[in-house]
Amino acid sequence: MSALAVGRLDVTLLGRRVLGDVDLAVPSGSWVTLVGPNGAGKSTLLKAVAGAVEHAGSIGLDEVSLDGMRSRERARQVAFVPQEPTRPDGMNVVDYVLLGRTPYVPYFAVESASDVAVVEELLDTLELRELADRPVTSLSGGEFQRAVLARALAQQAPLLLLDEPTSSLDLGHAQQVLELVDELRVDRGLTVVSALHDLTTAGQFADRLVLLVDGEVVAEGPVREVLTEKLISAHYGAAVRVVHDADGGVVVVPVRERTARLTKRTDGA
Amino acid sequence: MKTTPPQRPARDDTAPVRPVRLTAGPLLLAVSVLLVVMLLGMTIGPAGLPVRGVLVELVGHVPGVDVAGGLDEQDTAVLWELRVPRVVLGMMVGGMLAIAGAGYQGVFRNPLADPYLLGVAAGAGLGATFAIVSGTDRAFVPLFAFTGGLAGVAATYALGRSAGGRSVNSLILAGVAVSAFFAAIQTYVNQRNSDSLREVYGWILGRLLTAGWDEVLTILPYVAVATAVIFGHRRLLDVLSVGQDEAGSLGVPAARVRLLVVLAATLGTAAAVAVSGLIGFVGIVVPHIVRMLTGTSYRIILPLSALLGAAFLVAADLAARTLISPGELPVGVLTAFIGAPFFTLVLRSTRRSW
Ligand SMILES: Nc1ncnc2c1ncn2[C@@H]1O[C@H](COP(=O)(O)OP(=O)(O)O)[C@@H](O)[C@H]1O
Ligand SMILES: [Mg+2]
């Protein structure tokens, strides 16, 4: 059964068609990653699912349409980690994570004890307790990313959208965050849709990939079928070598064409 | 392999996690400041009243307390018919302007947003001028002012958006343009109605001169509603600090929140303007000081701004009516004297971060 079903999604921004006729089906409990060159429309697609962008077409979660849902209701179904989350001045980690409880806090009211309990549990899960009183502006990239993740998880939504969650992290922290998402996905039965620019990492942490180019889906399927030298060089304008490692992983290595030619020539000589 | 980051002395793991809230210290301090200023406002004046007598008289009015009057009959009349209503009105106007300023700042995510700079005050002034010139019943002046204030903020916002998105500068410049435009219309209206010029002019400069409790009762319902609505949004204003898009994905109906807060702040400002005239800078100065001293959460900013805004205006009014005694300065002149240089400071400090 597919949890998220996007049908014929169309988005036009400032008179430009940014997404055209995008269909997407994400099985419940799986992890689908959007890849594609800069400006392909990955962020726009995620924002549309999160309800932050005007669009035509249908977006449904478990057979229920998300369009026309009140923002509060929608935020209980879909949690979104934006590409560049704002760090509000003067807010500490506890209050930042508590923002995720907004869809459960009645209008005119403040958080209840049960909201605080949800957040306490998340602070432990994401190893944020020591940072609880720190202003978010003082956190390192990795620490802040965990806080943003905690905020999204506090929404207790079955669908988690991650837009380039590792773009500001080094290799180790990137892996840690993605491992954490994967654990949480399994533990809590979440469905995850992410956008990642690093193709090798994308291959390691997704069940399926969707290659988006100029607002259209040009390939989709298991990692091995999407990460091919042909597709990548055609759509990224990059020279790469795709290496399949022993345990089924796919490694995408950029190569420098001049060097490649030189090597060939010396081989021939 | 996991590395443990031992940056800071470890936080006590058993320490309770709790949402940001107003702590007792700053609250007590603000209440004390207000009480002292209130007492000064009630005792100082052309007829000086004894502090002790005023205290006894006030305490005597607390239900259930029975102490003999500490003032003679004449002083009692001065206290209850002149001083107390004036202090109460000053508190309501000052508190309201400060809360309204904080509300606009939260909604526009701009520390310089203020009834003055957003064209609200000019619009409200024009509305009230129309009401005075046309001889409308005093009780309806706030409604005229409200309509004008709404027109002012709407025009400023629309102009600011069309000129350059949501940047600080475009909003403020739009506010200046709208205010100038409204002021021009107001001048024209006054020219055509020179018989009421004095009344309108005295009113524009801002004064808390009151005939008694009438003004207090006139604005009470407006101030109560506006304050309740803005306070009700204290948490949502905090959520808005992550920006409209993110707040939306967190389930905040951002457009509705902005509309409600702007309506409430404009209604409150209009009511204040309708009885006191144009009193500038309270809405910038007070929330800004609170922010510097205690933090950025509206759960703290709003209550402390209300208390300190009230104290600020009562103090300014006290200065206005004693500095050139027996004459009286318009209180708006005094708040501008303090506020304008302060505004420059705020502008300088925000240039870096906004
Ligand atoms: N708010 C916007 N207004 C106009 N165009 C936009 C806006 N946001 C994104 N775009 C355009 O839409 C296209 C897709 O952007 P985006 O979804 O951010 O791509 P990606 O995340 O794949 O890099 C880009 O060409 C970008 O310039
Ligand atoms: Mg993007």
XYZ file of C-alpha atoms and ligand atoms in Angstrom:
651
model
C 0.000 0.000 0.000
C 1.363 3.392 -0.739
C 1.283 5.951 2.005
C 2.016 9.029 -0.041
C 0.442 9.362 -3.459
C 1.222 12.413 -5.564
C -0.636 12.677 -8.842
C -0.021 15.024 -11.777
C 1.552 17.639 -9.584
C 2.119 20.969 -11.278
C 3.798 23.990 -9.736
C 4.305 27.346 -11.423
C 6.436 29.968 -9.661
C 6.775 33.492 -11.018
C 5.347 32.375 -14.320
C 7.814 29.498 -14.674
C 6.707 25.898 -14.576
C 8.905 24.428 -11.853
C 7.219 21.034 -11.585
C 5.325 19.410 -14.434
C 3.096 16.389 -14.166
C 4.981 14.734 -11.339
C 3.646 11.404 -10.105
C 5.060 9.832 -7.003
C 4.043 6.831 -4.946
C 5.809 6.138 -1.695
C 5.019 2.854 0.060
C 4.156 3.075 3.711
C 7.201 2.757 5.964
C 9.709 3.121 3.155
C 12.346 5.740 2.382
C 12.294 7.392 -1.006
C 14.957 9.906 -1.950
C 14.715 12.583 -4.605
C 17.900 13.231 -6.520
C 18.591 15.611 -9.350
C 20.738 18.576 -10.295
C 20.393 21.933 -8.561
C 17.156 23.650 -9.465
C 15.482 20.412 -10.547
C 12.547 21.041 -8.255
C 13.301 18.708 -5.335
C 12.701 21.325 -2.674
C 9.598 22.554 -4.450
C 8.162 19.037 -4.545
C 8.744 18.573 -0.817
C 7.287 21.985 -0.044
C 4.206 21.190 -2.085
C 3.671 18.002 -0.079
C 4.171 20.019 3.114
C 1.530 22.452 1.910
C 3.872 25.406 1.617
C 3.555 25.924 -2.132
C 0.528 26.507 -4.349
C 0.052 23.618 -6.740
C -2.281 21.811 -9.084
C -2.758 18.060 -8.913
C -3.455 15.746 -6.030
C -1.506 14.879 -2.894
C -2.875 12.148 -0.681
C -1.692 10.334 2.407
C -3.203 6.926 3.127
C -6.005 7.635 0.669
C -6.856 10.932 2.375
C -6.299 14.109 0.418
C -3.914 16.555 2.064
C -5.170 19.420 -0.067
C -7.826 21.453 1.618
C -6.840 20.045 4.989
C -6.476 22.719 7.668
C -2.847 23.563 8.305
C -3.122 22.228 11.829
C -4.490 18.873 10.685
C -1.913 18.653 7.940
C 0.934 19.312 10.361
C -0.136 16.239 12.314
C 0.231 14.174 9.136
C 3.315 15.685 7.546
C 6.483 16.886 9.279
C 8.952 18.898 7.241
C 12.647 19.584 7.777
C 13.419 22.494 5.456
C 16.682 22.898 3.582
C 17.669 26.013 5.494
C 15.745 26.162 8.754
C 15.614 29.546 10.468
C 17.446 29.819 13.781
C 15.229 32.087 15.847
C 17.137 34.597 17.915
C 17.197 33.926 21.623
C 15.207 30.684 21.563
C 16.673 27.734 23.403
C 16.613 24.109 22.304
C 13.678 23.066 24.493
C 11.440 25.790 23.140
C 12.621 25.134 19.624
C 11.689 21.455 19.838
C 8.402 22.411 21.504
C 7.509 24.329 18.331
C 6.823 20.888 16.860
C 3.884 20.508 19.262
C 2.116 23.475 17.665
C -0.502 21.337 15.862
C -1.568 19.908 19.226
C -1.660 23.127 21.268
C -5.125 24.755 21.303
C -5.426 28.238 19.848
C -4.780 30.916 22.524
C -3.088 28.333 24.805
C 0.456 27.191 25.593
C 1.990 23.700 25.795
C 0.566 21.183 28.232
C 2.506 18.764 30.419
C 1.992 16.012 27.872
C 3.561 18.159 25.151
C 6.557 18.688 27.393
C 6.743 14.935 28.038
C 6.867 14.201 24.299
C 9.700 16.665 23.925
C 11.625 15.300 26.895
C 11.590 11.862 25.352
C 12.865 13.261 22.055
C 15.640 15.187 23.768
C 16.890 11.876 25.116
C 16.465 10.020 21.831
C 18.379 12.637 19.883
C 20.980 13.209 22.604
C 19.953 16.812 23.019
C 19.334 16.889 26.728
C 22.669 18.430 27.548
C 21.946 21.165 25.050
C 18.402 21.779 26.265
C 19.072 25.256 27.670
C 21.386 26.426 24.909
C 20.152 29.041 22.435
C 19.758 27.447 19.004
C 21.933 30.182 17.536
C 24.876 28.780 19.496
C 24.636 25.199 18.189
C 26.986 23.611 15.688
C 25.557 22.507 12.361
C 25.171 18.909 13.495
C 23.620 19.825 16.824
C 21.150 22.166 15.182
C 20.231 19.541 12.607
C 19.359 17.164 15.441
C 17.233 19.875 17.052
C 15.383 20.441 13.775
C 14.836 16.716 13.472
C 13.538 16.594 17.029
C 11.143 19.429 16.241
C 9.828 17.539 13.224
C 9.468 14.310 15.222
C 7.578 16.189 17.927
C 4.832 16.624 15.344
C 4.303 12.849 15.580
C 3.385 12.748 11.918
C 3.531 9.489 9.959
C 5.229 11.199 6.995
C 8.629 12.843 7.420
C 10.032 15.097 4.690
C 13.723 15.956 4.773
C 15.162 18.565 2.419
C 18.935 18.146 2.188
C 19.233 17.314 5.873
C 22.978 16.828 5.603
C 23.981 19.737 3.416
C 25.719 21.586 6.243
C 27.251 18.548 7.891
C 30.590 16.848 7.493
C 30.801 13.217 6.487
C 30.593 11.730 9.980
C 27.750 13.896 11.182
C 25.875 13.362 7.942
C 26.054 9.618 8.403
C 25.004 9.880 12.045
C 21.933 11.948 11.233
C 20.850 9.661 8.406
C 21.415 6.531 10.514
C 19.284 8.122 13.190
C 16.497 8.837 10.711
C 16.654 5.262 9.517
C 16.415 3.902 13.069
C 13.486 6.173 13.851
C 11.801 5.187 10.609
C 11.971 1.532 11.575
C 11.069 2.121 15.248
C 8.149 4.397 14.588
C 7.007 3.103 11.232
C 7.609 6.451 9.549
C 7.478 7.018 5.841
C 10.421 9.163 4.777
C 10.831 11.260 1.651
C 14.109 13.129 1.393
C 16.074 15.189 -1.078
C 19.802 14.553 -1.084
C 22.440 15.914 -3.375
C 25.122 13.358 -2.580
C 24.314 10.457 -4.852
C 26.333 7.801 -3.023
C 24.728 8.682 0.300
C 21.335 8.855 -1.383
C 21.873 5.300 -2.620
C 22.834 4.047 0.814
C 19.833 5.372 2.680
C 16.888 4.860 0.373
C 14.742 2.017 -0.794
C 14.012 3.802 -4.034
C 15.324 6.849 -5.839
C 13.483 9.355 -7.973
C 15.572 11.321 -10.456
C 14.052 14.733 -11.017
C 15.307 16.944 -13.836
C 13.806 20.284 -14.826
C 10.703 19.555 -12.822
C 10.027 16.177 -14.368
C 10.639 12.641 -13.201
C 13.108 11.104 -15.657
C 13.849 7.889 -13.804
C 12.634 6.121 -10.742
C 13.215 2.774 -9.146
C 15.680 0.812 -7.068
C 19.031 2.458 -6.509
C 20.917 0.382 -9.105
C 18.500 1.332 -11.850
C 18.688 5.068 -11.230
C 22.348 5.547 -10.404
C 23.800 4.630 -13.787
C 26.678 6.334 -15.548
C 24.427 7.027 -18.496
C 21.639 8.774 -16.570
C 24.017 10.743 -14.406
C 26.219 12.025 -17.179
C 23.184 12.886 -19.276
C 21.393 14.854 -16.589
C 24.097 16.228 -14.351
C 26.532 17.051 -17.139
C 29.147 15.304 -15.034
C 31.685 12.627 -15.694
C 31.279 9.850 -13.172
C 32.119 6.270 -12.634
C 29.569 4.088 -10.868
C 31.070 1.320 -8.808
C 29.015 -1.524 -7.399
C 30.477 -2.743 -4.171
C 30.261 -6.279 -2.849
C 27.292 -5.874 -0.526
C 25.008 -4.324 -3.091
C 25.885 -0.666 -2.490
C 26.423 1.785 -5.295
C 29.278 4.274 -5.216
C 29.286 7.253 -7.535
C 32.773 8.652 -8.111
C 33.336 11.841 -10.029
C 36.156 11.607 -12.488
C 37.977 14.269 -14.411
C 37.477 13.723 -18.101
C 40.893 15.027 -19.133
C 42.582 12.564 -16.798
C 40.354 9.816 -18.085
C 41.365 10.520 -21.663
C 45.027 10.773 -20.738
C 44.846 7.424 -19.038
C 43.301 5.882 -22.125
C 45.945 7.366 -24.358
C 48.786 6.052 -22.254
C 47.017 2.703 -22.212
C 46.945 2.692 -25.997
C 50.562 3.671 -26.389
C 32.665 4.993 16.767
C 30.931 7.802 18.559
C 32.657 10.838 19.902
C 31.238 12.440 22.998
C 31.183 16.211 22.868
C 32.143 17.454 26.347
C 31.865 21.164 25.567
C 30.090 22.457 28.618
C 29.686 21.489 32.217
C 27.095 18.777 31.757
C 23.524 19.809 32.347
C 21.871 18.145 35.280
C 19.899 15.355 33.631
C 17.238 15.378 36.271
C 16.587 19.101 35.913
C 13.030 19.520 34.687
C 12.535 20.570 31.109
C 10.113 23.434 30.866
C 8.868 25.872 28.294
C 10.018 29.461 28.500
C 8.028 31.456 31.021
C 8.032 34.717 32.903
C 9.982 34.260 36.118
C 9.170 35.915 39.428
C 12.208 38.245 39.516
C 11.532 40.405 36.463
C 7.795 40.325 37.171
C 8.216 41.629 40.718
C 10.641 44.264 39.539
C 8.259 45.524 36.863
C 5.325 45.538 39.276
C 7.369 47.475 41.839
C 8.428 50.060 39.278
C 4.817 50.504 38.246
C 3.587 50.829 41.823
C 6.177 53.466 42.679
C 5.393 55.468 39.554
C 1.659 55.205 40.246
C 2.131 56.513 43.749
C 4.234 59.413 42.490
C 1.623 60.168 39.850
C -1.088 60.282 42.483
C 0.734 62.410 44.997
C 2.636 64.965 42.919
C 0.823 67.878 41.367
C -0.271 71.480 41.898
C -1.960 70.312 45.078
C 0.577 67.968 46.605
C -1.002 65.081 48.438
C 0.710 63.370 51.380
C 2.072 59.945 50.418
C 0.920 58.368 53.633
C -2.567 59.808 53.385
C -2.919 58.587 49.790
C -1.765 55.120 50.794
C -4.245 54.952 53.653
C -7.025 56.233 51.405
C -6.204 53.660 48.695
C -5.901 50.771 51.122
C -9.186 51.844 52.675
C -10.872 51.158 49.340
C -9.712 47.564 49.218
C -12.835 45.517 49.948
C -12.738 44.082 53.460
C -10.132 46.517 54.752
C -11.362 49.170 57.115
C -9.027 52.060 57.827
C -10.118 55.590 58.547
C -9.582 58.131 55.741
C -6.088 59.620 55.663
C -7.092 62.637 53.557
C -9.414 65.553 54.100
C -12.451 65.957 51.901
C -10.840 68.204 49.322
C -7.757 66.048 48.933
C -9.971 62.998 48.616
C -11.810 64.659 45.738
C -8.552 65.632 44.043
C -7.302 62.081 44.410
C -10.361 60.265 43.091
C -11.617 62.753 40.533
C -8.309 63.972 39.088
C -5.232 61.967 39.979
C -6.469 58.380 39.969
C -8.346 58.539 36.659
C -5.381 60.266 35.072
C -2.953 57.654 36.331
C -5.288 54.835 35.335
C -5.756 56.302 31.863
C -2.000 56.732 31.506
C -1.481 53.103 32.486
C -4.051 51.877 30.014
C -2.720 53.982 27.153
C 0.943 53.246 27.879
C 0.400 49.539 28.424
C -1.734 49.296 25.311
C 0.736 51.124 23.081
C 3.567 48.905 24.330
C 1.641 45.659 23.792
C 0.447 46.809 20.392
C 4.029 47.662 19.414
C 5.209 44.226 20.533
C 2.365 42.618 18.585
C 3.274 44.438 15.364
C 6.931 43.541 15.890
C 6.050 39.864 16.191
C 3.780 39.826 13.191
C 6.084 41.767 10.907
C 9.183 40.144 12.420
C 10.696 43.555 12.680
C 11.875 45.229 15.880
C 11.082 48.666 14.478
C 7.448 47.980 13.728
C 5.407 50.411 15.768
C 2.018 52.080 15.504
C 3.816 55.267 14.507
C 6.055 53.874 11.836
C 3.387 51.676 10.318
C 1.044 54.544 9.572
C -1.455 53.321 12.157
C -1.169 56.382 14.336
C -1.457 58.777 11.417
C -4.468 56.908 10.113
C -6.064 56.795 13.536
C -5.317 60.502 13.938
C -7.040 61.275 10.658
C -10.017 59.139 11.622
C -10.315 60.863 14.979
C -9.956 64.278 13.350
C -12.866 63.495 11.077
C -14.869 62.441 14.115
C -14.058 65.617 16.065
C -14.602 67.912 13.100
C -17.959 66.368 12.285
C -19.057 66.624 15.904
C -19.476 62.892 16.461
C -20.290 61.637 19.947
C -17.071 61.204 21.907
C -17.775 57.545 22.552
C -17.457 56.768 18.858
C -14.159 58.523 18.298
C -12.256 55.233 18.902
C -14.195 53.543 16.112
C -13.332 56.321 13.660
C -9.730 56.120 14.817
C -9.777 52.336 14.372
C -11.032 52.597 10.811
C -8.352 55.150 9.995
C -5.665 53.089 11.713
C -6.597 49.993 9.746
C -6.470 51.945 6.522
C -3.033 53.186 7.557
C -1.501 49.801 8.326
C -3.070 48.190 5.270
C -1.704 50.916 3.018
C 1.745 50.655 4.593
C 1.862 46.910 4.266
C 0.653 46.898 0.664
C 3.060 49.649 -0.320
C 5.957 47.978 1.492
C 5.300 44.633 -0.162
C 5.029 46.099 -3.622
C 8.179 48.145 -3.116
C 10.484 45.457 -1.892
C 9.193 42.383 -0.175
C 9.306 42.200 3.568
C 12.533 44.018 4.272
C 12.775 46.357 7.220
C 13.584 49.366 5.125
C 10.774 49.066 2.627
C 8.204 48.664 5.385
C 9.445 51.695 7.288
C 9.730 53.836 4.190
C 6.219 52.844 3.221
C 5.051 53.819 6.705
C 6.702 57.207 6.373
C 5.046 57.786 3.010
C 1.619 56.738 4.243
C 1.961 58.836 7.393
C 2.967 61.895 5.402
C 0.043 61.400 3.068
C -2.441 61.061 5.912
C -0.935 64.039 7.690
C -1.437 66.091 4.545
C -5.099 65.144 4.378
C -5.424 65.940 8.048
C -3.917 69.391 7.562
C -6.339 70.000 4.743
C -9.321 68.910 6.847
C -8.172 71.162 9.673
C -7.761 74.120 7.350
C -11.308 73.723 6.208
C -12.561 73.525 9.789
C -10.589 76.169 11.587
C -13.193 76.462 14.358
C -12.224 73.044 15.743
C -8.513 73.521 14.993
C -7.555 74.172 18.587
C -9.277 71.090 19.850
C -7.784 68.866 17.184
C -4.333 70.360 17.569
C -4.261 69.956 21.322
C -5.377 66.425 20.850
C -2.753 65.578 18.217
C 0.084 66.525 20.503
C -1.150 64.030 22.999
C -2.349 64.697 26.474
C -3.885 62.699 29.239
C -5.802 65.655 30.543
C -9.042 64.071 31.479
C -12.328 65.287 32.838
C -12.579 62.232 35.012
C -13.459 58.618 34.502
C -15.244 59.095 31.163
C -12.190 58.467 28.984
C -11.220 55.466 31.069
C -14.635 53.918 30.528
C -14.677 54.863 26.843
C -11.538 52.905 25.992
C -11.842 50.119 28.554
C -13.718 47.650 26.318
C -11.397 48.226 23.356
C -8.264 47.894 25.432
C -9.578 44.771 27.155
C -10.430 43.011 23.899
C -7.205 44.032 22.157
C -5.073 42.968 25.103
C -6.833 39.610 25.438
C -6.431 38.824 21.741
C -2.750 39.773 21.611
C -1.951 37.862 24.805
C -3.823 34.872 23.420
C -1.334 34.786 20.554
C 1.766 34.904 22.746
C 2.845 31.375 21.811
C 1.959 31.718 18.128
C 3.984 34.930 17.918
C 6.940 32.893 19.150
C 6.263 30.260 16.493
C 6.187 32.983 13.829
C 9.805 33.769 14.666
C 10.836 30.846 12.435
C 9.212 32.620 9.499
C 5.864 32.295 7.817
C 6.666 29.224 5.712
C 8.071 27.134 8.529
C 5.344 28.270 10.883
C 2.841 27.147 8.262
C 4.378 23.680 8.080
C 4.109 23.534 11.880
C 0.373 24.019 11.568
C 0.087 27.751 12.232
C -2.575 29.444 10.128
C -0.072 32.256 9.651
C -2.344 34.530 7.642
C -5.084 34.353 10.267
C -2.662 34.919 13.136
C -1.216 37.988 11.457
C -4.634 39.365 10.644
C -5.989 38.877 14.166
C -2.952 40.349 15.875
C -2.821 43.334 13.526
C -6.535 43.967 13.996
C -6.240 43.765 17.769
C -3.123 45.939 17.930
C -4.724 48.498 15.634
C -7.941 48.537 17.651
C -5.987 49.037 20.873
C -3.812 51.754 19.365
C -6.831 53.511 17.934
C -8.596 53.490 21.279
C -5.519 54.879 22.986
C -5.040 57.518 20.300
C -8.700 58.484 20.470
C -8.494 59.622 24.096
C -4.879 60.636 24.431
C -3.833 61.933 21.052
C -0.687 60.838 19.310
C 1.886 59.515 21.750
C 4.846 58.111 19.904
C 7.695 55.698 20.545
C 6.224 53.884 23.548
C 5.605 50.891 21.287
C 9.246 50.710 20.232
C 11.101 51.773 23.337
C 9.369 49.585 25.908
C 9.331 46.198 24.126
C 12.898 46.785 23.019
C 14.146 47.373 26.548
C 12.261 44.299 27.734
C 13.813 42.257 24.928
C 17.304 43.432 25.809
C 16.846 42.665 29.483
C 14.929 39.397 29.488
C 14.666 37.594 26.176
C 12.808 37.237 22.946
C 9.758 35.161 23.888
C 6.455 36.976 23.649
C 5.355 35.137 26.777
C 7.785 37.425 28.584
C 7.754 40.460 26.311
C 3.995 40.984 26.407
C 3.331 41.019 30.168
C 6.470 42.993 30.977
C 5.788 45.481 28.180
C 2.294 46.005 29.538
C 3.597 46.775 33.028
C 6.554 48.888 31.960
C 4.617 50.643 29.191
C 2.093 51.668 31.817
C 4.861 52.882 34.128
C 6.659 54.707 31.314
C 3.645 56.712 30.275
C 2.559 57.596 33.810
C 6.109 58.804 34.460
C 6.211 60.752 31.192
C 2.865 62.342 32.009
C 4.089 63.249 35.461
C 7.102 64.961 33.921
C 4.899 66.632 31.310
C 2.715 68.268 33.929
C 5.453 69.227 36.407
C 8.398 70.371 34.270
C 6.864 73.700 33.266
C 4.304 73.819 36.051
C 1.779 75.411 36.276
C 1.745 74.906 32.496
C 1.623 71.486 30.919
C 3.619 69.944 28.086
C 1.862 67.548 25.756
C 3.028 64.098 26.877
C 3.653 63.129 23.243
C 6.393 65.741 23.145
C 8.093 64.081 26.086
C 7.886 60.533 24.771
C 9.304 61.802 21.488
C 12.181 63.491 23.325
C 13.096 60.188 24.931
C 12.003 57.975 22.076
C 13.606 59.551 19.039
C 17.221 59.223 20.221
C 16.447 55.759 21.488
C 14.981 54.830 18.125
C 18.236 55.849 16.480
C 20.083 53.508 18.807
C 17.749 50.643 17.965
C 18.138 51.345 14.285
C 21.913 51.238 14.593
C 21.898 47.994 16.527
C 19.458 46.299 14.182
C 21.272 47.290 11.023
C 23.721 44.535 11.825
C 21.334 41.685 12.430
C 18.364 42.321 10.173
N 9.938 31.083 -4.541
C 10.342 30.859 -5.796
N 10.001 31.718 -6.761
C 10.394 31.523 -8.029
N 11.118 30.480 -8.442
C 11.502 29.592 -7.539
C 11.127 29.730 -6.151
N 11.636 28.692 -5.479
C 12.291 27.945 -6.389
N 12.209 28.478 -7.616
C 12.779 27.945 -8.836
O 12.273 26.645 -8.999
C 13.268 25.781 -9.494
C 13.389 24.577 -8.589
O 13.917 24.988 -7.359
P 14.125 23.974 -6.165
O 12.882 23.204 -5.981
O 14.642 24.737 -5.035
O 15.250 23.020 -6.752
P 16.196 21.989 -6.020
O 15.753 21.863 -4.609
O 16.018 20.739 -6.791
O 17.588 22.505 -6.137
C 14.553 26.599 -9.578
O 14.733 26.954 -10.930
C 14.274 27.796 -8.740
O 14.928 28.919 -9.267
Mg 16.700 22.251 -2.817
